[in-house]
mmCIF file of C-alpha atoms in Angstrom:
data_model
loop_
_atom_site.group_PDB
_atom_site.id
_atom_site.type_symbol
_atom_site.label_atom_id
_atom_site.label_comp_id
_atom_site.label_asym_id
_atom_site.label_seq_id
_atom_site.Cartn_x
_atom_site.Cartn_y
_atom_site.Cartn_z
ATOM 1 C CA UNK A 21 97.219 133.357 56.397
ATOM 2 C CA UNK A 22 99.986 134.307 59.163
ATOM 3 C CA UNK A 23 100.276 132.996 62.573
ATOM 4 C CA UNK A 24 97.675 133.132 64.592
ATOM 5 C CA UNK A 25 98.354 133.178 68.115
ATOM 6 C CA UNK A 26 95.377 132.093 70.753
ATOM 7 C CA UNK A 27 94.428 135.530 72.951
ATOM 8 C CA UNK A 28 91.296 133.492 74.900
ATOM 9 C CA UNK A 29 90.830 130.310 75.990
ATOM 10 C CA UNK A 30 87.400 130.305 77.569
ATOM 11 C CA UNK A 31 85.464 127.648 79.933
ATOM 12 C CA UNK A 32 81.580 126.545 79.346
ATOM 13 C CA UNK A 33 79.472 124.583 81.417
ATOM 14 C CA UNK A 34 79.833 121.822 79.221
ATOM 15 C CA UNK A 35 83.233 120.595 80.262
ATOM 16 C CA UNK A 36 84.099 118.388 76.854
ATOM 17 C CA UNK A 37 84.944 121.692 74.892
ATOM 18 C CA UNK A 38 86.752 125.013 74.641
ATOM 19 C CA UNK A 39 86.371 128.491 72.737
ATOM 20 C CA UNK A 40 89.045 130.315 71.900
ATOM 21 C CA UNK A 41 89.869 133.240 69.867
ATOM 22 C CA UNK A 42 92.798 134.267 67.802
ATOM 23 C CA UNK A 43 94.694 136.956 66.563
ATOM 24 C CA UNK A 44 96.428 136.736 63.446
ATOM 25 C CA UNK A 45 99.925 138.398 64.316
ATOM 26 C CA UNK A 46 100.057 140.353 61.068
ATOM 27 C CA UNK A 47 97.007 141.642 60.760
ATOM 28 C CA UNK A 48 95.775 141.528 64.362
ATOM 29 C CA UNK A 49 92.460 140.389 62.564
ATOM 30 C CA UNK A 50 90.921 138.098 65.747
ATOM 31 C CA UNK A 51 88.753 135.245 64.572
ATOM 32 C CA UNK A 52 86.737 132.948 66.754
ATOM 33 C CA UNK A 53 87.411 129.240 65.375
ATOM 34 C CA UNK A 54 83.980 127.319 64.843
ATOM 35 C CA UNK A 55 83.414 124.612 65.942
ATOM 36 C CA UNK A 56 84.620 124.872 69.002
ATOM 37 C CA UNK A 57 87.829 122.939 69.904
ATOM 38 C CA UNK A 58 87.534 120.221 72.189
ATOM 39 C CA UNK A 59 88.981 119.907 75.970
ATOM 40 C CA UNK A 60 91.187 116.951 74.671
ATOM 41 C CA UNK A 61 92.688 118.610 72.066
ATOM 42 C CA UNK A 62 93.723 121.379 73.880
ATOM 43 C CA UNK A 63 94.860 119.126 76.743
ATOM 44 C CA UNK A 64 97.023 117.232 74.550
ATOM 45 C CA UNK A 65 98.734 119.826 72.400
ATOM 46 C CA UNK A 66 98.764 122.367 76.108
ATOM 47 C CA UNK A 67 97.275 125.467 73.749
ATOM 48 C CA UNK A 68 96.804 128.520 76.227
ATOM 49 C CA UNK A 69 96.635 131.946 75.968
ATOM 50 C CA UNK A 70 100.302 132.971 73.751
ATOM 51 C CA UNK A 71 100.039 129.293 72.032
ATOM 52 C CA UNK A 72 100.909 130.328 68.518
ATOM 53 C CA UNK A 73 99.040 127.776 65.631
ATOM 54 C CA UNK A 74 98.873 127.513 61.800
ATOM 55 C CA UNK A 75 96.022 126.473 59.702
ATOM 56 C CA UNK A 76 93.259 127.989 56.963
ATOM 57 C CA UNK A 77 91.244 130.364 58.467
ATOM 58 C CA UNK A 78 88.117 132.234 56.926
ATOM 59 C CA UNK A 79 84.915 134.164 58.787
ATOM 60 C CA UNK A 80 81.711 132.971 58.542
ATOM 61 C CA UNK A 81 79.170 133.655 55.896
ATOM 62 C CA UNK A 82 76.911 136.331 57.346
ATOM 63 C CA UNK A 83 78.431 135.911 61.369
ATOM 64 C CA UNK A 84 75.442 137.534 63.640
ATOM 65 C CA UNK A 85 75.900 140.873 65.149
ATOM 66 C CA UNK A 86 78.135 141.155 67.306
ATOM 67 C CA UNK A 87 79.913 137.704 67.120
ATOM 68 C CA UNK A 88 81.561 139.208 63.702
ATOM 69 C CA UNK A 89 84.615 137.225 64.617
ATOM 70 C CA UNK A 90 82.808 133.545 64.133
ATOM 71 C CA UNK A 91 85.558 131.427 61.465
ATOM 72 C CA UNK A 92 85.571 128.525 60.221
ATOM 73 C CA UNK A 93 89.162 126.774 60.886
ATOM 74 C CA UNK A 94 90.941 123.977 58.882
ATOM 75 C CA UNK A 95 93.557 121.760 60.022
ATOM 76 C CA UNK A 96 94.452 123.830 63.083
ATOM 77 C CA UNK A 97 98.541 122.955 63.960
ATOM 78 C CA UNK A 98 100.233 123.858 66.848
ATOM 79 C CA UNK A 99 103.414 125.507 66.389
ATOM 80 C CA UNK A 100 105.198 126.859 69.551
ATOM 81 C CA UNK A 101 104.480 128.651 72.758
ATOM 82 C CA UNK A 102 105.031 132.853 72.253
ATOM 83 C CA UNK A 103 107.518 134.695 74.648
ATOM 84 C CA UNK A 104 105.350 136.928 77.371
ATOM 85 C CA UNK A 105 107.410 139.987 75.586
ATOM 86 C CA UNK A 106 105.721 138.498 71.974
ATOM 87 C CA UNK A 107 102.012 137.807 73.703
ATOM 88 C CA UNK A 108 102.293 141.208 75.199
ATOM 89 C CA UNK A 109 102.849 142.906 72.356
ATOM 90 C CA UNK A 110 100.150 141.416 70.633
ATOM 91 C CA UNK A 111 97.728 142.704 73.518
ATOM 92 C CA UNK A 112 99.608 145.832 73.549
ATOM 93 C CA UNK A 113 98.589 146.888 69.677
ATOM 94 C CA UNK A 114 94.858 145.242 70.182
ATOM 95 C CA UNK A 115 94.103 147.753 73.013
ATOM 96 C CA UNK A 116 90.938 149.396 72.894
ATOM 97 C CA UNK A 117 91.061 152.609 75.509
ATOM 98 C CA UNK A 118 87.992 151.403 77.849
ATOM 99 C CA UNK A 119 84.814 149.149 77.401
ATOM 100 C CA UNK A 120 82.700 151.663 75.660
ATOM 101 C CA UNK A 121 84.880 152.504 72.907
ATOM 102 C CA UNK A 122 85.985 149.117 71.519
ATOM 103 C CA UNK A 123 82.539 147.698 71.164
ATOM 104 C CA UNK A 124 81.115 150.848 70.535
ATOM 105 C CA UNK A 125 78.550 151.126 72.414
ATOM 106 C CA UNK A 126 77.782 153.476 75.004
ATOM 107 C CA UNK A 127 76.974 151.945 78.477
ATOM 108 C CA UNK A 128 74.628 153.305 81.242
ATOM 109 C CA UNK A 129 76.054 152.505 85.100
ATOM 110 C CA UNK A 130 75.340 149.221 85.960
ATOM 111 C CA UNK A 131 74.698 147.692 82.649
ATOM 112 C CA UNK A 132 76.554 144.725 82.262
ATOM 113 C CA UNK A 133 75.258 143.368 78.640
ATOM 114 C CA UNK A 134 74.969 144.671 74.688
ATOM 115 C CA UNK A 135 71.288 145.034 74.209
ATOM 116 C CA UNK A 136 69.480 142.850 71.896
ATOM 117 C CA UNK A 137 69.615 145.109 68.150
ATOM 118 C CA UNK A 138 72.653 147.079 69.141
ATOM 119 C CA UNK A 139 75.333 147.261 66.196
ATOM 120 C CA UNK A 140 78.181 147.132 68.299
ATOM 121 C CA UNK A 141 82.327 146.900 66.443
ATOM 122 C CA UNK A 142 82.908 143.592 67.912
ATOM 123 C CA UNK A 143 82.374 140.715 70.680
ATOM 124 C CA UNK A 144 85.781 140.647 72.248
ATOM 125 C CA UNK A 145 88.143 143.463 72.855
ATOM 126 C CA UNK A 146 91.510 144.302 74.737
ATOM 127 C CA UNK A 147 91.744 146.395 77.984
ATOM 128 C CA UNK A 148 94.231 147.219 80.093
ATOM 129 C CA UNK A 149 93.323 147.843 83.740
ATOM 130 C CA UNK A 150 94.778 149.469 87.047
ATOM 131 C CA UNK A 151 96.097 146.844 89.643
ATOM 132 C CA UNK A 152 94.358 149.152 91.941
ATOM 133 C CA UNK A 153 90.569 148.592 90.211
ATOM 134 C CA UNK A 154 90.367 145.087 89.673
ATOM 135 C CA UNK A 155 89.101 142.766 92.100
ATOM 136 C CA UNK A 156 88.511 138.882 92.399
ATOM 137 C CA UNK A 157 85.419 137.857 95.071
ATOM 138 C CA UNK A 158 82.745 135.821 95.516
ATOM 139 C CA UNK A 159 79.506 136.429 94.194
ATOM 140 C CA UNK A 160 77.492 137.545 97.047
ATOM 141 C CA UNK A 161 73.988 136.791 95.285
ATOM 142 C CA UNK A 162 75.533 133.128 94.470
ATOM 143 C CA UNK A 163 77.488 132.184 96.809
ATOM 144 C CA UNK A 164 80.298 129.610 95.785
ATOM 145 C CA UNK A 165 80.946 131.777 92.261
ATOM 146 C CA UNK A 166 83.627 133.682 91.909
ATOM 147 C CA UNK A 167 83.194 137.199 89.948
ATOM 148 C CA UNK A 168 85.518 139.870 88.917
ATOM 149 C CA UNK A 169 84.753 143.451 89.421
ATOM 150 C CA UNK A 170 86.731 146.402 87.582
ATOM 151 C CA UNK A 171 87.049 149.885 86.797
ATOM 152 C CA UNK A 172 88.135 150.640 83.118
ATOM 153 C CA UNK A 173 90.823 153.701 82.235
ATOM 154 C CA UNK A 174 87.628 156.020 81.881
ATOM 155 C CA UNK A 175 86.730 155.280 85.456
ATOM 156 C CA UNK A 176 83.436 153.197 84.779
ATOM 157 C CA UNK A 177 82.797 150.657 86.980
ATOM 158 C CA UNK A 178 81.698 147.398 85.537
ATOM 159 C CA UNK A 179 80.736 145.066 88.772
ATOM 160 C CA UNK A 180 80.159 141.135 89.508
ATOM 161 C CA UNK A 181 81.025 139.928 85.406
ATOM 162 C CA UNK A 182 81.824 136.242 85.047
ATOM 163 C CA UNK A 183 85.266 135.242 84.844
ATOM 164 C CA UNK A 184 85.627 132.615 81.781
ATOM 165 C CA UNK A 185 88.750 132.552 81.406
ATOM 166 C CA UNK A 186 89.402 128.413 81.812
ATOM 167 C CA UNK A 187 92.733 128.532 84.080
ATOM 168 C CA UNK A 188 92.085 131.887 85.991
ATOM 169 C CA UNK A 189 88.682 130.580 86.937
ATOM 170 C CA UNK A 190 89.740 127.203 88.279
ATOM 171 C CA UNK A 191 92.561 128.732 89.790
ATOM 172 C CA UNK A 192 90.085 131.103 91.798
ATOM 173 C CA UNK A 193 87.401 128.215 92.697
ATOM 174 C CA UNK A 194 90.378 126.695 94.239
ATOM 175 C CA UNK A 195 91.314 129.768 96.835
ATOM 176 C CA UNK A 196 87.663 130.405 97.113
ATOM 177 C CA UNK A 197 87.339 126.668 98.258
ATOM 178 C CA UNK A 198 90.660 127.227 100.977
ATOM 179 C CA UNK A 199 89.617 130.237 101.706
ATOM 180 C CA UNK A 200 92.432 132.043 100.322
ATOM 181 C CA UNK A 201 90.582 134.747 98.023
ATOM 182 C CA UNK A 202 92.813 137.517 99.036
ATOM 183 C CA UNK A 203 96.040 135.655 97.678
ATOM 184 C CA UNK A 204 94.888 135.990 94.307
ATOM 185 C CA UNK A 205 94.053 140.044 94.997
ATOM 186 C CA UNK A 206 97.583 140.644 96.306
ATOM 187 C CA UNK A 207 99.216 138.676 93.297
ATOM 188 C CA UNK A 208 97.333 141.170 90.854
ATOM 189 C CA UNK A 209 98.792 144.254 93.239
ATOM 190 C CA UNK A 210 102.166 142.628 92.770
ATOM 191 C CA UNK A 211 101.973 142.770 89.013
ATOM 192 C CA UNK A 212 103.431 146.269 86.966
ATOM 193 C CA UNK A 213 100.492 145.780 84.451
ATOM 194 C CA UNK A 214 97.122 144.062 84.061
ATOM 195 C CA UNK A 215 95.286 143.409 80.819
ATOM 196 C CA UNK A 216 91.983 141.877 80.315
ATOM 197 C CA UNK A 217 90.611 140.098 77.682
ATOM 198 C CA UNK A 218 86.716 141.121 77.476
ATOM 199 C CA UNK A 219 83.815 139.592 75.470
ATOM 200 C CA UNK A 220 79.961 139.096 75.534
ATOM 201 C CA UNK A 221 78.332 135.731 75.350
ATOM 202 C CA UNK A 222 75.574 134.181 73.126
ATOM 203 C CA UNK A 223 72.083 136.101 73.189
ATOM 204 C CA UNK A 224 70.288 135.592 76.698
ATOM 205 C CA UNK A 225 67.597 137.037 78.693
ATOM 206 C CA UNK A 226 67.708 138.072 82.043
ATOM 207 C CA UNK A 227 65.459 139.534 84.433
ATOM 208 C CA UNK A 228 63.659 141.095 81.460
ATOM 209 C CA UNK A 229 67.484 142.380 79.968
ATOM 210 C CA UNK A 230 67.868 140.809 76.362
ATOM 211 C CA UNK A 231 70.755 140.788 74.559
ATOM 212 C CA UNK A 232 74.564 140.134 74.924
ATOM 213 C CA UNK A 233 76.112 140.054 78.388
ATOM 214 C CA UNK A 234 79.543 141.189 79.562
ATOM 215 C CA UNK A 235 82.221 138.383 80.668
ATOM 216 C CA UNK A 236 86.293 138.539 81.187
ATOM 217 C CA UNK A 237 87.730 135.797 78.615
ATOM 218 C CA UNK A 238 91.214 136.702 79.694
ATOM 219 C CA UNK A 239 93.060 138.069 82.724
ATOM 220 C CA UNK A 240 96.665 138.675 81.451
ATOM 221 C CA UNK A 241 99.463 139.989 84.297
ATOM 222 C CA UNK A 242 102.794 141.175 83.456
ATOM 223 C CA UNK A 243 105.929 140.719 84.006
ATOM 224 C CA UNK A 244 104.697 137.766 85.890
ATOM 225 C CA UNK A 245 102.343 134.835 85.548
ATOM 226 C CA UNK A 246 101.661 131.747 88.134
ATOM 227 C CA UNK A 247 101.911 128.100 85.655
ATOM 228 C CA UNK A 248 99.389 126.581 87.831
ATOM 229 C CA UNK A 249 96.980 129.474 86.197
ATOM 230 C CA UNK A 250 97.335 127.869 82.857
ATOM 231 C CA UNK A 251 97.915 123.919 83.551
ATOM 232 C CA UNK A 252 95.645 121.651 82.654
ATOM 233 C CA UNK A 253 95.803 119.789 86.362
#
């Protein structure tokens, strides 16, 4: 197995662990690591999105549609952080060319999940996005959440998905709670090139919708990134 370098590093209610998924830089095979790491561990070795780690890595037996990226990883090691030019180009050659076509499935306007029975390629995929169609605000049905809205390179809007990624979220919570939303749009503006990091969740039900729903692991900016984004506080 090559080097694998992490591409998410994703937030859950419960605060005491982490997912994150990997590409291996050879292959560009992504695998999900199972279990889930824990916060401390990724606290005290600082892995973030471009952290580049070693270790025995193999899928799991039978993974369920569509979390085909579910592995099992031993002895996980930390090896270095990747240049933005090497974590770029990683993203670069996982590119899918909008939502539909890297999981495959073809999505009606508004839906915001993979139904329940739907074979779908994949549970996390690579898009890259206009500064000009992305933008961070708070969830007017909830207030005090912050959700990301977006319109992929076909033109389909996908509107009010969580934001999981672990620093961009906490980074947001903390302008929503000054007040300071708009800093965060203007920073994406700022940026030549934006590139998300997209995935669905476990199975859930809701309001009578089953199946596999929409969130943004990842939200990647180039040439530039802010450090608070990706410290651990």
């Amino acid at each position: 197995m090559g080097d694998l370098i992490v591409t998410d590093l994703t937030r859950f209610k419960e605060k005491s662990i982490l997912c994150t998924a990997v590409v291996d830089m050879a292959t560009l095979q992504c695998f999900r690591p199972m279990p889930y790491f824990s916060f401390d561990f990724c606290k005290e070795f600082q892995i973030q999105p471009g952290s580049i780690l070693s270790g025995n890595i193999q899928y799991t037996f039978n993974a369920p549609q569509p979390h085909t990226e579910d592995a099992v990883f031993n002895n996980p090691n930390y090896l270095r952080s990747a240049t933005s030019e090497e974590f770029k180009e990683i993203l670069d050659r996982t590119l899918s060319d909008s939502i539909s076509s890297g999981f495959g499935v073809t999505f009606m306007a508004g839906q915001k999940h993979i139904p329940f029975g739907t074979t779908a390629n994949c549970s996390i995929i690579t898009v890259r996005i206009d500064k000009n169609e992305i933008n961070i605000h708070e969830d007017m049905y909830n207030p005090g959440r912050i959700k990301v809205s977006f319109c992929d390179s076909t033109g389909f809007k996908f509107g009010y998905l969580s934001i999981t990624d672990r620093g961009f979220y906490d980074y947001a919570i903390n302008h929503r709670q000054n007040g300071t939303v708009d800093k965060i749009n203007r920073f994406l503006l700022s940026q030549d090139e934006i590139i998300l990091r997209v995935g669905v969740g476990r199975r859930y039900e809701s309001q009578g919708k089953d199946g596999y729903w929409l969130q943004v692991n990842g939200i990647y900016t180039f040439p530039n990134y802010s450090k608070v984004i990706r410290s651990y506080g």
